[in-house]
XYZ file of C-alpha atoms in Angstrom:
581
model
C 116.114 -93.590 -85.112
C 118.131 -96.325 -86.766
C 115.183 -97.205 -89.006
C 114.777 -93.536 -89.999
C 118.515 -93.212 -90.644
C 118.511 -96.391 -92.727
C 115.620 -95.031 -94.811
C 117.601 -91.839 -95.445
C 120.684 -93.833 -96.442
C 118.681 -95.947 -98.887
C 117.095 -92.815 -100.362
C 120.503 -91.132 -100.695
C 122.086 -94.101 -102.489
C 119.133 -94.538 -104.813
C 119.178 -90.835 -105.733
C 122.939 -90.967 -106.321
C 122.619 -94.010 -108.599
C 119.845 -92.318 -110.543
C 122.001 -89.212 -111.020
C 124.867 -91.399 -112.262
C 122.442 -93.279 -114.534
C 123.224 -96.542 -112.787
C 120.681 -99.279 -111.963
C 119.328 -99.255 -108.440
C 118.248 -102.796 -107.492
C 119.985 -104.119 -104.381
C 121.421 -101.082 -102.582
C 123.693 -103.192 -100.360
C 122.881 -101.233 -97.180
C 124.188 -103.026 -94.114
C 125.969 -102.555 -90.846
C 129.636 -102.112 -91.787
C 132.491 -104.473 -90.954
C 134.154 -103.827 -87.587
C 137.097 -102.028 -89.197
C 134.808 -99.559 -90.994
C 134.026 -96.603 -88.673
C 130.470 -95.777 -89.735
C 126.904 -96.384 -88.579
C 125.801 -97.818 -91.937
C 127.616 -98.649 -95.140
C 126.737 -99.701 -98.657
C 128.518 -102.409 -100.604
C 126.674 -101.535 -103.823
C 129.985 -100.749 -105.546
C 130.781 -104.474 -105.648
C 127.635 -105.124 -107.688
C 128.182 -102.235 -110.097
C 131.933 -102.526 -110.701
C 131.594 -104.906 -113.637
C 128.885 -102.849 -115.284
C 130.743 -99.561 -114.856
C 134.091 -101.050 -115.838
C 135.905 -99.567 -112.861
C 137.246 -101.028 -109.612
C 134.821 -100.991 -106.641
C 136.719 -98.256 -104.699
C 136.370 -95.906 -107.714
C 132.654 -96.674 -108.044
C 132.184 -96.090 -104.297
C 133.946 -92.719 -104.518
C 131.712 -91.606 -107.408
C 128.576 -92.564 -105.464
C 129.780 -90.738 -102.340
C 130.534 -87.607 -104.374
C 126.954 -87.647 -105.712
C 125.411 -87.461 -102.212
C 124.769 -84.165 -100.420
C 124.453 -84.915 -96.657
C 122.768 -81.566 -96.009
C 119.624 -82.902 -97.671
C 119.091 -85.385 -94.854
C 118.234 -84.968 -91.167
C 120.461 -87.687 -89.753
C 123.305 -87.990 -92.304
C 126.283 -85.981 -91.048
C 128.868 -87.109 -93.577
C 129.504 -89.599 -96.369
C 132.938 -91.044 -97.126
C 134.470 -94.235 -98.442
C 136.799 -96.936 -97.224
C 137.833 -99.219 -100.025
C 134.643 -100.410 -101.758
C 132.292 -99.218 -98.996
C 130.248 -96.003 -99.036
C 130.089 -95.013 -95.371
C 127.393 -92.975 -93.655
C 127.893 -91.121 -90.374
C 125.121 -89.778 -88.137
C 124.463 -86.215 -86.987
C 124.221 -85.102 -83.349
C 120.464 -84.895 -83.946
C 120.453 -88.683 -84.339
C 121.804 -89.184 -80.820
C 119.454 -86.565 -79.389
C 116.438 -88.177 -81.022
C 117.513 -91.627 -79.812
C 117.947 -90.508 -76.224
C 114.609 -88.712 -76.286
C 112.678 -91.621 -77.855
C 114.080 -94.169 -75.406
C 112.827 -92.198 -72.391
C 109.423 -93.732 -73.189
C 108.866 -97.038 -71.390
C 107.234 -98.384 -74.572
C 110.426 -97.870 -76.555
C 110.849 -100.441 -79.295
C 107.160 -100.828 -80.103
C 106.441 -100.037 -83.752
C 103.434 -98.305 -85.312
C 100.195 -100.205 -85.835
C 100.465 -102.369 -88.959
C 96.663 -102.683 -89.211
C 97.187 -106.392 -89.871
C 95.798 -109.266 -87.819
C 97.919 -112.361 -87.222
C 96.972 -115.630 -85.552
C 99.928 -117.525 -84.093
C 99.236 -121.200 -83.472
C 101.774 -122.923 -81.296
C 102.309 -125.745 -78.799
C 99.085 -127.673 -79.608
C 100.438 -130.757 -77.818
C 97.989 -133.657 -77.755
C 95.844 -133.509 -74.585
C 97.028 -136.887 -73.323
C 99.115 -135.839 -70.324
C 101.625 -133.333 -68.927
C 103.753 -131.264 -71.312
C 107.067 -133.037 -71.926
C 110.353 -131.153 -71.889
C 111.153 -132.353 -75.412
C 108.299 -130.160 -76.654
C 109.226 -127.162 -74.489
C 110.747 -125.348 -77.453
C 107.352 -124.980 -79.130
C 105.593 -122.849 -76.469
C 108.750 -120.853 -75.767
C 109.457 -120.156 -79.441
C 105.774 -119.671 -80.293
C 105.197 -117.231 -77.465
C 108.322 -115.264 -78.390
C 107.236 -115.067 -82.048
C 103.841 -113.763 -80.952
C 105.562 -111.172 -78.758
C 107.820 -110.079 -81.631
C 104.793 -109.570 -83.873
C 102.954 -107.709 -81.125
C 105.904 -105.340 -80.606
C 106.123 -104.868 -84.384
C 102.584 -103.463 -84.441
C 100.524 -106.470 -85.482
C 97.185 -107.372 -83.922
C 98.116 -110.803 -82.556
C 96.032 -113.682 -81.264
C 97.658 -116.764 -79.743
C 95.847 -120.044 -80.423
C 96.250 -123.599 -79.170
C 94.723 -126.105 -81.613
C 93.335 -129.007 -79.595
C 93.428 -132.495 -81.084
C 90.239 -133.829 -79.481
C 89.040 -136.084 -82.320
C 91.836 -138.560 -83.006
C 92.420 -142.135 -81.934
C 94.603 -141.110 -78.988
C 91.726 -139.169 -77.432
C 89.310 -142.028 -78.121
C 91.692 -144.438 -76.351
C 91.987 -141.963 -73.466
C 88.199 -141.662 -73.130
C 87.730 -145.436 -73.223
C 90.463 -145.952 -70.599
C 89.037 -143.271 -68.303
C 85.639 -144.941 -68.413
C 87.078 -148.469 -68.041
C 89.610 -148.458 -65.235
C 89.216 -147.665 -61.546
C 91.444 -145.656 -59.237
C 92.697 -148.821 -57.534
C 94.013 -150.022 -60.909
C 96.395 -147.077 -61.112
C 99.629 -145.863 -59.476
C 99.722 -142.690 -57.408
C 99.746 -139.491 -59.531
C 103.103 -137.722 -59.725
C 101.559 -134.344 -58.939
C 98.250 -133.170 -57.569
C 96.946 -131.818 -60.843
C 94.368 -132.987 -63.411
C 96.812 -133.814 -66.215
C 98.986 -135.920 -63.906
C 95.881 -137.581 -62.497
C 94.281 -138.490 -65.818
C 97.448 -139.489 -67.689
C 97.493 -142.594 -65.495
C 94.344 -143.807 -67.279
C 95.883 -143.184 -70.697
C 99.052 -145.089 -69.830
C 97.068 -147.906 -68.265
C 94.830 -148.148 -71.323
C 97.721 -148.366 -73.754
C 99.498 -150.925 -71.588
C 96.310 -153.006 -71.359
C 95.788 -152.924 -75.141
C 99.364 -154.089 -75.677
C 99.018 -156.994 -73.270
C 95.380 -158.097 -73.699
C 94.457 -161.283 -75.531
C 92.961 -160.991 -79.012
C 89.291 -161.284 -78.003
C 89.446 -158.711 -75.232
C 91.547 -156.340 -77.375
C 89.045 -156.673 -80.234
C 86.128 -155.755 -77.933
C 88.052 -152.740 -76.619
C 88.951 -151.628 -80.128
C 85.281 -151.773 -81.057
C 84.472 -149.406 -78.182
C 87.291 -147.075 -79.220
C 86.062 -147.119 -82.824
C 82.527 -146.295 -81.668
C 83.860 -143.190 -79.908
C 85.620 -142.067 -83.097
C 82.493 -142.739 -85.157
C 80.341 -140.867 -82.629
C 82.567 -137.811 -82.948
C 82.453 -138.007 -86.734
C 78.644 -138.277 -86.660
C 78.335 -135.229 -84.414
C 76.838 -137.198 -81.523
C 76.401 -134.841 -78.563
C 76.789 -137.578 -75.937
C 80.122 -138.640 -77.430
C 81.357 -135.038 -77.503
C 80.482 -134.728 -73.817
C 82.297 -137.949 -72.936
C 85.443 -136.894 -74.738
C 85.185 -133.314 -73.470
C 85.187 -134.459 -69.834
C 88.635 -135.978 -70.349
C 90.152 -133.427 -72.720
C 89.081 -130.349 -70.777
C 90.448 -131.664 -67.494
C 93.783 -132.622 -69.034
C 94.031 -129.240 -70.749
C 93.362 -127.424 -67.482
C 96.456 -129.056 -66.025
C 98.589 -128.553 -69.116
C 97.684 -124.869 -69.075
C 99.111 -124.557 -65.567
C 102.470 -125.835 -66.801
C 102.445 -123.501 -69.801
C 101.464 -120.488 -67.716
C 104.610 -120.977 -65.652
C 106.785 -120.187 -68.712
C 104.641 -118.052 -69.241
C 102.862 -119.079 -72.442
C 99.247 -117.962 -72.450
C 96.600 -118.307 -75.137
C 93.707 -116.215 -76.354
C 91.801 -119.280 -77.564
C 91.842 -123.070 -77.389
C 90.347 -124.092 -80.715
C 89.105 -127.701 -80.796
C 89.243 -129.684 -84.018
C 85.813 -131.138 -83.235
C 84.420 -127.647 -83.873
C 85.094 -128.226 -87.582
C 83.292 -131.555 -87.490
C 80.255 -130.149 -85.690
C 79.836 -127.094 -87.937
C 80.070 -129.193 -91.129
C 83.184 -127.475 -92.476
C 85.298 -130.674 -92.442
C 82.554 -132.446 -94.415
C 82.528 -129.539 -96.876
C 86.311 -129.849 -97.322
C 85.922 -133.554 -98.070
C 83.240 -132.913 -100.693
C 85.329 -130.256 -102.445
C 88.462 -132.403 -102.420
C 86.581 -135.409 -103.823
C 85.370 -133.256 -106.724
C 88.892 -132.082 -107.598
C 91.051 -133.683 -110.283
C 93.839 -134.273 -107.735
C 91.595 -136.664 -105.813
C 91.988 -140.447 -106.178
C 90.475 -143.438 -104.401
C 93.224 -145.916 -103.613
C 93.846 -148.536 -100.935
C 90.318 -148.093 -99.552
C 90.794 -144.390 -98.849
C 90.293 -141.030 -100.544
C 93.633 -139.370 -101.213
C 95.121 -136.304 -102.882
C 97.795 -136.833 -105.519
C 100.072 -133.844 -104.895
C 102.794 -134.730 -107.388
C 102.036 -131.490 -109.245
C 103.337 -129.744 -106.132
C 106.510 -131.845 -105.994
C 105.150 -133.986 -103.139
C 105.390 -137.723 -103.790
C 103.448 -138.960 -100.765
C 99.652 -138.854 -101.208
C 97.561 -137.072 -98.601
C 94.815 -139.314 -97.199
C 91.805 -137.157 -96.326
C 89.020 -139.724 -95.788
C 89.263 -143.282 -94.459
C 87.251 -146.177 -95.843
C 85.000 -146.079 -92.762
C 84.024 -142.482 -93.552
C 86.078 -140.816 -90.805
C 88.242 -137.780 -91.514
C 91.865 -137.401 -90.492
C 93.658 -134.736 -88.472
C 94.911 -132.998 -91.617
C 91.403 -132.966 -93.130
C 90.039 -131.156 -90.111
C 93.107 -128.904 -90.086
C 92.277 -127.832 -93.647
C 88.891 -126.600 -92.416
C 90.659 -125.002 -89.461
C 93.024 -123.081 -91.743
C 90.234 -121.907 -94.016
C 88.575 -120.554 -90.884
C 91.846 -118.778 -90.010
C 92.020 -117.227 -93.478
C 88.479 -115.908 -93.102
C 89.189 -114.301 -89.742
C 92.825 -113.156 -89.911
C 95.117 -111.492 -92.432
C 98.009 -113.855 -91.667
C 98.371 -117.269 -90.056
C 101.647 -118.356 -88.433
C 102.169 -121.927 -87.231
C 105.047 -123.192 -85.094
C 105.838 -126.854 -85.773
C 108.395 -129.484 -84.910
C 110.756 -130.490 -87.683
C 108.976 -133.860 -87.942
C 105.910 -132.045 -89.313
C 107.559 -130.594 -92.429
C 105.941 -133.054 -94.840
C 102.553 -132.563 -93.183
C 102.932 -128.789 -93.536
C 103.846 -129.102 -97.236
C 100.831 -131.330 -97.852
C 98.576 -128.939 -95.953
C 99.730 -125.944 -97.995
C 99.298 -127.821 -101.267
C 95.823 -129.054 -100.282
C 94.800 -125.526 -99.294
C 95.885 -124.390 -102.743
C 93.841 -127.201 -104.325
C 90.861 -125.865 -102.354
C 91.403 -122.403 -103.886
C 92.957 -120.576 -100.921
C 95.585 -117.845 -101.005
C 98.369 -119.710 -99.225
C 100.564 -116.606 -99.059
C 98.631 -115.890 -95.844
C 100.230 -118.950 -94.237
C 103.708 -119.062 -92.712
C 105.195 -122.038 -90.924
C 108.339 -122.025 -88.818
C 110.031 -125.233 -87.706
C 112.127 -126.079 -84.689
C 114.382 -128.930 -83.682
C 114.424 -130.699 -80.349
C 115.608 -129.762 -76.878
C 117.751 -132.404 -75.215
C 119.000 -132.703 -71.677
C 122.534 -133.940 -70.939
C 122.703 -137.464 -69.573
C 122.312 -137.319 -65.816
C 121.430 -133.631 -65.969
C 118.139 -134.140 -64.182
C 116.406 -136.733 -62.133
C 113.604 -138.462 -64.057
C 110.604 -140.426 -62.908
C 110.748 -143.940 -64.280
C 108.526 -144.443 -67.270
C 107.485 -140.831 -67.741
C 110.565 -139.021 -69.008
C 111.105 -135.412 -67.998
C 108.055 -133.185 -67.796
C 108.206 -129.424 -68.300
C 107.273 -128.960 -64.640
C 110.357 -130.993 -63.624
C 112.579 -128.715 -65.709
C 111.076 -125.516 -64.309
C 111.204 -126.736 -60.708
C 114.849 -127.606 -61.054
C 115.597 -124.303 -62.801
C 114.132 -122.350 -59.885
C 115.909 -124.509 -57.304
C 119.266 -124.107 -59.042
C 118.731 -120.350 -59.421
C 117.944 -120.092 -55.711
C 121.148 -121.970 -54.876
C 123.110 -119.598 -57.121
C 121.550 -116.507 -55.541
C 122.190 -117.837 -52.019
C 125.775 -118.684 -52.931
C 126.433 -115.237 -54.320
C 124.939 -113.626 -51.226
C 127.163 -115.754 -48.981
C 130.234 -114.879 -51.049
C 129.605 -111.142 -51.242
C 127.914 -110.677 -47.898
C 124.232 -110.837 -47.069
C 122.039 -107.931 -48.151
C 119.642 -107.014 -45.338
C 117.310 -105.453 -47.892
C 116.676 -108.860 -49.486
C 113.963 -110.788 -47.680
C 113.194 -114.476 -48.130
C 110.365 -113.411 -50.439
C 112.825 -111.336 -52.474
C 115.116 -114.330 -52.870
C 112.165 -116.494 -53.948
C 111.128 -113.843 -56.479
C 114.627 -113.512 -57.894
C 115.052 -117.293 -58.058
C 111.804 -117.603 -59.997
C 112.621 -114.751 -62.384
C 116.165 -115.963 -62.989
C 115.354 -119.684 -63.171
C 112.444 -119.416 -65.596
C 114.248 -116.674 -67.523
C 117.320 -118.878 -67.904
C 115.263 -121.693 -69.437
C 113.398 -119.410 -71.820
C 116.418 -117.422 -72.916
C 118.679 -120.424 -73.419
C 116.085 -122.059 -75.656
C 114.922 -119.005 -77.617
C 118.443 -117.661 -78.186
C 119.328 -120.491 -80.570
C 118.293 -120.661 -84.217
C 115.131 -122.816 -84.183
C 116.346 -125.302 -86.783
C 119.378 -126.273 -84.683
C 118.925 -128.972 -82.059
C 120.169 -127.912 -78.650
C 121.259 -129.535 -75.419
C 120.152 -127.573 -72.385
C 123.059 -127.114 -69.962
C 122.422 -125.700 -66.505
C 125.878 -124.216 -65.953
C 125.678 -122.159 -69.140
C 122.064 -121.086 -68.710
C 122.503 -119.877 -65.125
C 125.908 -118.222 -65.531
C 125.636 -114.686 -64.127
C 128.934 -113.698 -65.705
C 128.436 -115.011 -69.242
C 126.072 -114.410 -72.128
C 122.929 -115.749 -70.488
C 119.598 -114.495 -69.182
C 120.953 -113.651 -65.685
C 123.770 -111.663 -67.290
C 121.234 -109.535 -69.163
C 118.718 -109.396 -66.313
C 121.453 -108.029 -64.059
C 121.834 -105.033 -66.384
C 118.187 -104.146 -65.809
C 118.566 -104.536 -62.041
C 121.685 -102.340 -62.152
C 119.816 -99.636 -64.103
C 116.983 -99.711 -61.568
C 119.454 -99.443 -58.695
C 121.084 -96.348 -60.205
C 117.799 -94.627 -61.009
C 116.362 -95.349 -57.547
C 119.096 -93.146 -56.092
C 118.646 -90.205 -58.452
C 116.170 -87.470 -59.238
C 114.782 -87.367 -62.756
C 115.996 -84.479 -64.892
C 113.390 -83.199 -67.348
C 115.812 -81.778 -69.907
C 119.219 -83.107 -70.866
C 121.845 -82.306 -73.475
C 122.824 -85.419 -75.418
C 125.829 -83.660 -76.930
C 127.766 -83.967 -73.650
C 127.757 -87.750 -74.094
C 131.054 -87.765 -75.922
C 133.033 -90.762 -74.663
C 133.312 -93.819 -76.928
C 131.366 -95.903 -74.388
C 128.490 -93.409 -74.198
C 128.247 -93.081 -77.965
C 128.421 -96.858 -78.445
C 125.568 -97.322 -75.964
C 123.447 -94.697 -77.727
C 124.040 -96.410 -81.065
C 123.035 -99.848 -79.794
C 119.902 -98.376 -78.165
C 118.999 -96.741 -81.485
C 119.043 -100.135 -83.226
C 116.452 -101.809 -80.980
C 113.297 -100.953 -82.993
C 115.000 -102.164 -86.180
C 115.858 -105.441 -84.436
C 112.192 -105.855 -83.470
C 111.218 -105.252 -87.091
C 113.711 -107.833 -88.375
C 112.729 -110.455 -85.794
C 109.041 -110.044 -86.666
C 109.625 -110.056 -90.435
C 111.703 -113.251 -90.277
C 109.842 -114.891 -87.349
C 113.211 -115.223 -85.601
C 113.161 -114.069 -81.962
C 116.754 -115.237 -81.506
C 117.647 -111.964 -83.269
C 116.439 -110.141 -80.151
C 118.316 -112.557 -77.879
C 121.553 -111.829 -79.736
C 120.842 -108.098 -79.594
C 120.154 -108.269 -75.844
C 123.545 -109.904 -75.225
C 125.298 -107.238 -77.278
C 123.371 -104.548 -75.441
C 124.385 -105.956 -72.052
C 128.060 -106.021 -73.055
C 127.864 -102.433 -74.316
C 126.083 -101.212 -71.182
C 128.615 -102.904 -68.904
C 131.468 -101.190 -70.755
C 129.688 -97.850 -70.222
C 129.099 -98.660 -66.538
C 132.796 -99.457 -65.994
C 134.138 -96.341 -67.693
C 131.489 -93.645 -67.078
C 130.503 -92.798 -63.483
C 126.845 -91.796 -63.321
C 125.810 -90.719 -59.821
C 129.342 -89.524 -59.013
C 129.877 -87.603 -62.260
C 131.393 -84.230 -61.338
C 129.708 -82.210 -64.090
C 125.965 -81.713 -63.488
C 125.096 -81.744 -67.212
C 127.037 -84.947 -67.763
C 125.391 -86.541 -64.725
C 121.914 -85.645 -66.020
C 122.693 -86.934 -69.511
C 124.150 -90.168 -68.177
C 121.080 -90.677 -65.992
C 118.919 -90.226 -69.081
C 121.118 -92.759 -70.852
C 120.628 -95.222 -67.980
C 116.879 -94.638 -68.123
C 116.930 -95.275 -71.886
C 118.959 -98.410 -71.226
C 116.481 -99.657 -68.642
C 113.587 -99.279 -71.091
C 115.549 -100.920 -73.887
C 116.712 -103.969 -71.940
C 113.333 -104.397 -70.201
C 111.526 -104.453 -73.525
C 114.103 -106.667 -75.213
C 113.637 -109.178 -72.397
C 109.869 -108.767 -72.618
C 109.923 -109.618 -76.328
C 111.620 -112.871 -75.314
C 109.171 -113.483 -72.461
C 111.896 -113.101 -69.831
C 111.187 -111.104 -66.691
C 113.313 -108.061 -65.876
C 114.128 -108.083 -62.131
C 114.408 -104.750 -60.353
C 116.987 -106.234 -57.969
C 119.255 -109.272 -58.019
C-alpha cells in the first residue's frame, strides 16, 4: 500500500504544481523527519522558494491548498509543517495493508517481464572457498533474491575459470604427484583432497632447480595451448580436476545457502569459437595496438590509462578476452546482466565495459556491484596452519557458538520439554548460519567489515537472532489461536498498532528499492526496524488475552501479517525464519 500511496502523493504534488504554473521536476517526496507527524512529506518548497520569491513555508502552504484529498483513495489529509507538505493516510490504507499482508507471499512485486542473470562468487576452482571471499556468495545470493522478489526472472550463474594458468598448474600437479607425497586432507571432501596437489605443485615450482622447473613449465604451457586449440583430450584432463573441486566447493556454498542455476565454464567460449571471434573483431578496431609482443586495446578514449591485453604473443587469450565472449552471450540471452565483484576488480570491470562498447554492445544491460573484504578479529577463530580460514570453518564455528548460546539460554530460563535434541540442532543451524549471513549482508558492500561473534549472535541486539525471534514469537502466538476470517482494522487504534501497520505497509517498497539499487542491506535495515516496532507492539498490546473479541481478532491478523512480513524479509536476505527458538 505504501507504493500506491506514494504514487498518489506524487500525482497530487505534480497536479498542484501544474495548477500553480510551477515546474514539476524533482517532487521531493520522502519519508518525513521524525518530528513531522505524517506518512510521507514533500520538500519541494525548498527547491521552488527562489523561483517563486517566497519563503519555503509560504510555498508549501500554497501547494497544500491546491490539493484536494478527496480525489485520492489513500490521502486522508494534507497539511504543512514549516517547509514540508505533509500527507496523512486514510483508514482504507490500514485496511488494505492488513488485508494484503495476510498473504504468505506478501512483499513480492508484479512480474517485470525482464530476465536478469546474476553472476557471483566465481572463485577459482583451486580449493575450498576461503572466508575472505564469503561476502561474494552471500551478497550475490541476496541480490538475486531481491530481484526475484521484485518480479524479475532471475538466473544465478557461477562463471568457472577453467582455462587459466592456475588450472593448468593444478592439472599438471594432479597428474605428477602421488598420494604419499601429500599431507592428510583437512576434510573428507573433493576440494580439500585435491587442493593438496595444487599446493604441492606451487611449492615444488618455487623450490625446483631451473632445469626441472623449465620442464614442468613446458608441460603447463602445453596444457594451456591444448585448451586454446580446442583439444578434447586436454579438456578432459582439466575437467577431471575442475569438476571434482567444484563439487566440493558447491557443498560449502550450499550450506549458506548459495545455489546456482548454471556453472558456465570459460572454456565453452573457446570451444564454440566465440573467443576467437572477439579477438578478430578487436584486432580490426582502431583501438587495437600491437605492443610489447601482445595485442592490446588502447582505452584512453574511455578515460582508462591501462591498456587491456587481449591476446598474448603465443596466441593464447586471456581471462578478460574470454569474459568478453561470455558477456556477449549474456546479452543475447538475458535482458540484464548483474555481476558481483571484489573491489580489486574495479579496473578489470571498467576495461570490460569499455571493450564491450568497442565491440558494439549496449553496455547499459550490464551492472556491476563491488564489495570490500570480510575480516576476522585476531584470535577470533582457530586456523589450520598454512591454509587460512575456510568458509566451512566459519560456518562450523557459527553453529557451535549458536548451540552454546541456545543451551545457555535454556539453562538460564529453564529447560523446555518441547525442545528435543533435534530441535536444538535445528535452531543452532538456523541461528548460526543466519547470524553469519545477516551480519555480512547488513553492511553497505563497499565498507570493509570485521566479523564479530558476540555482535552477530546477540539475541537481544540488532542481529539475525533478534529478528528471527520475532518470527518464532509470531508463530507461537498463532499456534494458540483460531484464525478469524474477517477483521476490522479500524479497532487497531493504539500508537503501537498503527506504527506496526505502517512499517508492514512499507515492505514492498523496500523490496523495490533494494532491487533497483542492488543493495540488500536496505532489507536488513528494514528488518531490524520491523523487529523493534513489533516488540513495542508485543509489550503494549496483549493479543491472546485481549478482552475485546474484535480487538483480539484484529491483533491476531496483525500478528499474522507480521509473521509473513518478517519471514519474507529474512527470506530476501537468505536467512531462515525459525518457528521456535
